[in-house]
Amino acid sequence: MKYLKNVASLVYEAEKCTGCGRCVEVCPHGVFVMRDKRAGITDADFCMECGACDRNCRFGAIKVNSGVGCAAAIIGGMLTGGEPVCGCDGKSGPSC
Ligand code: SF4
Ligand code: SF4
């Protein structure tokens, strides 16, 4: 599922990638794949900014602003006219 185009905060620095494959394992939306012994991004618009890849990359190759700023929360806020909250902070209900 895609959220909004070109809004995900996902930043990937290929030169820091060791090819461990952890990001491929943990991403629930298949954003990462292995290409030539390094991670590659299929389509950043699939990213829901859950932060799993950032938390699991031990080599600092991935940065994501996870939590309140995630695309799902933005959409929810647009639909309801309220604050963008999706539960990623663990306080507001089920996480996306
Ligand atoms: S977790 Fe980090 S080091 Fe491992 S493959 Fe993904 S980007 Fe590369
Ligand atoms: S933040 Fe979540 S959805 Fe986005 S690339 Fe990382 S693991 Fe995948």
Short mmCIF file of N, CA and C and ligand atoms in Angstrom, two decimals:
data_model
loop_
_atom_site.label_atom_id
_atom_site.label_comp_id
_atom_site.label_asym_id
_atom_site.label_seq_id
_atom_site.Cartn_x
_atom_site.Cartn_y
_atom_site.Cartn_z
N MET A 1 0.83 -1.19 0.00
CA MET A 1 0.00 0.00 0.00
C MET A 1 0.88 1.25 0.00
N LYS A 2 0.58 2.17 -0.87
CA LYS A 2 1.30 3.43 -0.86
C LYS A 2 0.51 4.45 -0.05
N TYR A 3 1.22 5.35 0.59
CA TYR A 3 0.58 6.41 1.33
C TYR A 3 0.64 7.66 0.47
N LEU A 4 1.39 8.64 0.83
CA LEU A 4 1.51 9.85 0.03
C LEU A 4 2.81 9.80 -0.76
N LYS A 5 2.84 10.44 -1.90
CA LYS A 5 4.04 10.45 -2.72
C LYS A 5 5.07 11.45 -2.17
N ASN A 6 6.31 10.98 -2.13
CA ASN A 6 7.45 11.84 -1.80
C ASN A 6 7.35 12.54 -0.45
N VAL A 7 6.71 11.91 0.53
CA VAL A 7 6.66 12.53 1.85
C VAL A 7 7.41 11.71 2.91
N ALA A 8 7.71 10.45 2.62
CA ALA A 8 8.39 9.63 3.61
C ALA A 8 9.77 10.23 3.90
N SER A 9 10.12 10.21 5.18
CA SER A 9 11.39 10.81 5.60
C SER A 9 12.55 9.83 5.47
N LEU A 10 12.32 8.70 4.88
CA LEU A 10 13.32 7.64 4.76
C LEU A 10 14.56 8.13 4.00
N VAL A 11 15.72 7.99 4.67
CA VAL A 11 17.00 8.33 4.03
C VAL A 11 17.92 7.12 4.14
N TYR A 12 18.46 6.71 3.04
CA TYR A 12 19.34 5.53 3.00
C TYR A 12 20.68 5.94 2.41
N GLU A 13 21.76 5.60 3.15
CA GLU A 13 23.11 5.91 2.67
C GLU A 13 23.80 4.61 2.30
N ALA A 14 23.85 4.33 1.03
CA ALA A 14 24.36 3.05 0.53
C ALA A 14 25.81 2.81 0.92
N GLU A 15 26.60 3.87 1.03
CA GLU A 15 28.02 3.69 1.34
C GLU A 15 28.25 3.14 2.74
N LYS A 16 27.25 3.29 3.63
CA LYS A 16 27.37 2.76 4.98
C LYS A 16 26.84 1.33 5.10
N CYS A 17 26.17 0.87 4.09
CA CYS A 17 25.53 -0.46 4.13
C CYS A 17 26.55 -1.57 4.01
N THR A 18 26.45 -2.55 4.93
CA THR A 18 27.34 -3.71 4.91
C THR A 18 26.68 -4.92 4.27
N GLY A 19 25.42 -4.79 3.94
CA GLY A 19 24.71 -5.89 3.30
C GLY A 19 24.25 -6.97 4.25
N CYS A 20 24.03 -6.61 5.51
CA CYS A 20 23.61 -7.62 6.49
C CYS A 20 22.21 -8.16 6.22
N GLY A 21 21.39 -7.38 5.56
CA GLY A 21 20.05 -7.86 5.19
C GLY A 21 18.99 -7.65 6.24
N ARG A 22 19.34 -7.07 7.35
CA ARG A 22 18.38 -6.91 8.46
C ARG A 22 17.19 -6.04 8.05
N CYS A 23 17.45 -4.99 7.30
CA CYS A 23 16.35 -4.10 6.91
C CYS A 23 15.33 -4.83 6.04
N VAL A 24 15.79 -5.73 5.21
CA VAL A 24 14.89 -6.51 4.36
C VAL A 24 14.00 -7.39 5.23
N GLU A 25 14.60 -7.95 6.29
CA GLU A 25 13.84 -8.84 7.18
C GLU A 25 12.77 -8.09 7.97
N VAL A 26 13.10 -6.90 8.43
CA VAL A 26 12.19 -6.22 9.38
C VAL A 26 11.16 -5.31 8.72
N CYS A 27 11.37 -4.90 7.48
CA CYS A 27 10.43 -3.96 6.87
C CYS A 27 9.12 -4.66 6.52
N PRO A 28 8.01 -4.21 7.09
CA PRO A 28 6.73 -4.86 6.83
C PRO A 28 6.14 -4.54 5.46
N HIS A 29 6.74 -3.59 4.75
CA HIS A 29 6.18 -3.20 3.45
C HIS A 29 7.10 -3.47 2.28
N GLY A 30 8.14 -4.26 2.50
CA GLY A 30 9.01 -4.64 1.39
C GLY A 30 9.71 -3.48 0.71
N VAL A 31 10.04 -2.47 1.48
CA VAL A 31 10.70 -1.28 0.90
C VAL A 31 12.14 -1.61 0.50
N PHE A 32 12.78 -2.50 1.25
CA PHE A 32 14.18 -2.84 0.96
C PHE A 32 14.31 -4.20 0.29
N VAL A 33 15.27 -4.28 -0.61
CA VAL A 33 15.66 -5.55 -1.23
C VAL A 33 17.19 -5.57 -1.26
N MET A 34 17.75 -6.76 -1.42
CA MET A 34 19.19 -6.86 -1.55
C MET A 34 19.55 -6.81 -3.03
N ARG A 35 20.52 -5.94 -3.35
CA ARG A 35 21.01 -5.82 -4.72
C ARG A 35 22.53 -5.74 -4.66
N ASP A 36 23.20 -6.64 -5.33
CA ASP A 36 24.67 -6.62 -5.38
C ASP A 36 25.28 -6.48 -3.98
N LYS A 37 24.78 -7.29 -3.04
CA LYS A 37 25.32 -7.37 -1.69
C LYS A 37 25.11 -6.09 -0.86
N ARG A 38 24.20 -5.24 -1.31
CA ARG A 38 23.80 -4.08 -0.53
C ARG A 38 22.29 -3.97 -0.57
N ALA A 39 21.77 -3.22 0.39
CA ALA A 39 20.34 -2.96 0.38
C ALA A 39 20.01 -1.95 -0.71
N GLY A 40 18.84 -2.09 -1.27
CA GLY A 40 18.34 -1.12 -2.22
C GLY A 40 16.89 -0.83 -1.90
N ILE A 41 16.41 0.31 -2.33
CA ILE A 41 15.02 0.69 -2.05
C ILE A 41 14.17 0.42 -3.29
N THR A 42 13.07 -0.28 -3.08
CA THR A 42 12.15 -0.57 -4.18
C THR A 42 11.34 0.68 -4.52
N ASP A 43 10.63 1.19 -3.54
CA ASP A 43 9.82 2.39 -3.72
C ASP A 43 9.60 3.02 -2.35
N ALA A 44 10.21 4.16 -2.13
CA ALA A 44 10.12 4.81 -0.81
C ALA A 44 8.69 5.20 -0.46
N ASP A 45 7.82 5.30 -1.46
CA ASP A 45 6.43 5.67 -1.17
C ASP A 45 5.68 4.55 -0.45
N PHE A 46 6.26 3.35 -0.40
CA PHE A 46 5.65 2.26 0.37
C PHE A 46 5.95 2.40 1.86
N CYS A 47 6.89 3.25 2.20
CA CYS A 47 7.32 3.39 3.60
C CYS A 47 6.23 4.05 4.44
N MET A 48 5.92 3.41 5.58
CA MET A 48 4.93 3.98 6.50
C MET A 48 5.61 4.58 7.73
N GLU A 49 6.92 4.70 7.66
CA GLU A 49 7.71 5.33 8.72
C GLU A 49 7.52 4.66 10.08
N CYS A 50 7.52 3.34 10.08
CA CYS A 50 7.41 2.63 11.36
C CYS A 50 8.71 2.70 12.15
N GLY A 51 9.83 2.90 11.45
CA GLY A 51 11.11 3.05 12.12
C GLY A 51 11.87 1.76 12.35
N ALA A 52 11.31 0.63 11.95
CA ALA A 52 11.96 -0.66 12.21
C ALA A 52 13.33 -0.77 11.54
N CYS A 53 13.44 -0.29 10.34
CA CYS A 53 14.72 -0.39 9.62
C CYS A 53 15.78 0.46 10.30
N ASP A 54 15.42 1.65 10.68
CA ASP A 54 16.34 2.57 11.37
C ASP A 54 16.83 1.92 12.67
N ARG A 55 15.91 1.38 13.45
CA ARG A 55 16.27 0.78 14.73
C ARG A 55 17.13 -0.46 14.57
N ASN A 56 16.99 -1.15 13.46
CA ASN A 56 17.69 -2.42 13.28
C ASN A 56 18.95 -2.34 12.44
N CYS A 57 19.21 -1.20 11.83
CA CYS A 57 20.45 -1.06 11.07
C CYS A 57 21.57 -0.64 12.02
N ARG A 58 22.49 -1.53 12.29
CA ARG A 58 23.55 -1.25 13.25
C ARG A 58 24.67 -0.40 12.65
N PHE A 59 24.54 -0.08 11.40
CA PHE A 59 25.62 0.62 10.70
C PHE A 59 25.25 2.04 10.31
N GLY A 60 24.11 2.50 10.79
CA GLY A 60 23.72 3.88 10.58
C GLY A 60 23.42 4.24 9.14
N ALA A 61 23.03 3.26 8.36
CA ALA A 61 22.78 3.53 6.94
C ALA A 61 21.37 4.04 6.68
N ILE A 62 20.49 3.95 7.68
CA ILE A 62 19.09 4.32 7.48
C ILE A 62 18.64 5.30 8.55
N LYS A 63 17.96 6.32 8.12
CA LYS A 63 17.34 7.26 9.06
C LYS A 63 15.88 7.48 8.65
N VAL A 64 15.00 7.41 9.64
CA VAL A 64 13.57 7.65 9.41
C VAL A 64 13.02 8.43 10.59
N ASN A 65 12.26 9.44 10.32
CA ASN A 65 11.55 10.14 11.39
C ASN A 65 10.27 9.38 11.68
N SER A 66 10.35 8.44 12.59
CA SER A 66 9.18 7.61 12.88
C SER A 66 8.31 8.26 13.95
N GLY A 67 7.08 7.81 14.04
CA GLY A 67 6.18 8.30 15.07
C GLY A 67 5.10 9.19 14.53
N VAL A 68 4.91 10.31 15.18
CA VAL A 68 3.79 11.20 14.86
C VAL A 68 3.84 11.69 13.43
N GLY A 69 5.01 11.80 12.86
CA GLY A 69 5.10 12.35 11.51
C GLY A 69 4.83 11.35 10.41
N CYS A 70 4.46 10.11 10.75
CA CYS A 70 4.36 9.10 9.71
C CYS A 70 3.21 9.39 8.76
N ALA A 71 3.35 8.87 7.56
CA ALA A 71 2.39 9.16 6.50
C ALA A 71 0.97 8.75 6.88
N ALA A 72 0.85 7.60 7.55
CA ALA A 72 -0.48 7.14 7.95
C ALA A 72 -1.14 8.14 8.90
N ALA A 73 -0.32 8.68 9.78
CA ALA A 73 -0.87 9.65 10.72
C ALA A 73 -1.29 10.92 10.00
N ILE A 74 -0.51 11.32 9.01
CA ILE A 74 -0.84 12.54 8.26
C ILE A 74 -2.18 12.36 7.56
N ILE A 75 -2.35 11.20 6.94
CA ILE A 75 -3.62 10.93 6.24
C ILE A 75 -4.78 10.94 7.24
N GLY A 76 -4.56 10.26 8.39
CA GLY A 76 -5.61 10.23 9.40
C GLY A 76 -5.98 11.63 9.86
N GLY A 77 -4.97 12.46 10.05
CA GLY A 77 -5.22 13.82 10.46
C GLY A 77 -5.98 14.61 9.42
N MET A 78 -5.66 14.38 8.14
CA MET A 78 -6.34 15.06 7.05
C MET A 78 -7.82 14.66 7.01
N LEU A 79 -8.07 13.36 7.24
CA LEU A 79 -9.44 12.85 7.14
C LEU A 79 -10.30 13.31 8.31
N THR A 80 -9.67 13.37 9.48
CA THR A 80 -10.46 13.70 10.67
C THR A 80 -10.38 15.17 11.03
N GLY A 81 -9.42 15.87 10.46
CA GLY A 81 -9.24 17.27 10.81
C GLY A 81 -8.57 17.44 12.16
N GLY A 82 -8.06 16.34 12.71
CA GLY A 82 -7.42 16.43 14.02
C GLY A 82 -5.91 16.30 13.92
N GLU A 83 -5.27 16.08 15.08
CA GLU A 83 -3.84 15.93 15.12
C GLU A 83 -3.43 14.61 14.47
N PRO A 84 -2.26 14.57 13.79
CA PRO A 84 -1.80 13.33 13.19
C PRO A 84 -1.26 12.36 14.23
N VAL A 85 -2.06 11.39 14.61
CA VAL A 85 -1.66 10.38 15.60
C VAL A 85 -1.98 9.00 15.03
N CYS A 86 -0.99 8.12 15.06
CA CYS A 86 -1.24 6.79 14.50
C CYS A 86 -0.94 5.68 15.48
N GLY A 87 -0.43 5.99 16.67
CA GLY A 87 -0.15 4.95 17.65
C GLY A 87 1.28 4.48 17.65
N CYS A 88 2.13 5.03 16.79
CA CYS A 88 3.52 4.61 16.74
C CYS A 88 4.25 4.93 18.04
N ASP A 89 3.73 5.86 18.81
CA ASP A 89 4.39 6.20 20.07
C ASP A 89 4.06 5.21 21.17
N GLY A 90 3.18 4.24 20.87
CA GLY A 90 2.83 3.22 21.85
C GLY A 90 1.84 3.69 22.89
N LYS A 91 1.34 4.94 22.77
CA LYS A 91 0.42 5.48 23.77
C LYS A 91 -0.99 5.65 23.23
N SER A 92 -1.13 5.70 21.93
CA SER A 92 -2.41 6.12 21.36
C SER A 92 -3.20 4.99 20.72
N GLY A 93 -2.89 3.76 21.05
CA GLY A 93 -3.64 2.65 20.49
C GLY A 93 -2.77 1.82 19.57
N PRO A 94 -3.41 0.96 18.78
CA PRO A 94 -2.67 0.05 17.92
C PRO A 94 -1.78 0.80 16.95
N SER A 95 -0.56 0.30 16.78
CA SER A 95 0.38 0.94 15.85
C SER A 95 0.05 0.56 14.42
N CYS A 96 0.41 1.45 13.49
CA CYS A 96 0.25 1.12 12.09
C CYS A 96 1.35 0.13 11.72
S1 SF4 B 1 20.29 -3.14 7.90
FE1 SF4 B 1 21.67 -1.45 7.30
S2 SF4 B 1 23.65 -2.44 6.89
FE2 SF4 B 1 22.07 -4.06 6.91
S3 SF4 B 1 21.48 -4.31 4.76
FE3 SF4 B 1 20.06 -2.84 5.66
S4 SF4 B 1 20.96 -0.80 5.27
FE4 SF4 B 1 22.55 -2.34 4.93
S1 SF4 B 2 10.33 2.81 8.30
FE1 SF4 B 2 9.23 0.82 8.33
S2 SF4 B 2 8.05 0.79 6.42
FE2 SF4 B 2 9.61 2.40 6.20
S3 SF4 B 2 11.32 1.38 5.17
FE3 SF4 B 2 11.69 1.28 7.39
S4 SF4 B 2 10.85 -0.70 8.06
FE4 SF4 B 2 10.01 -0.24 6.01
#
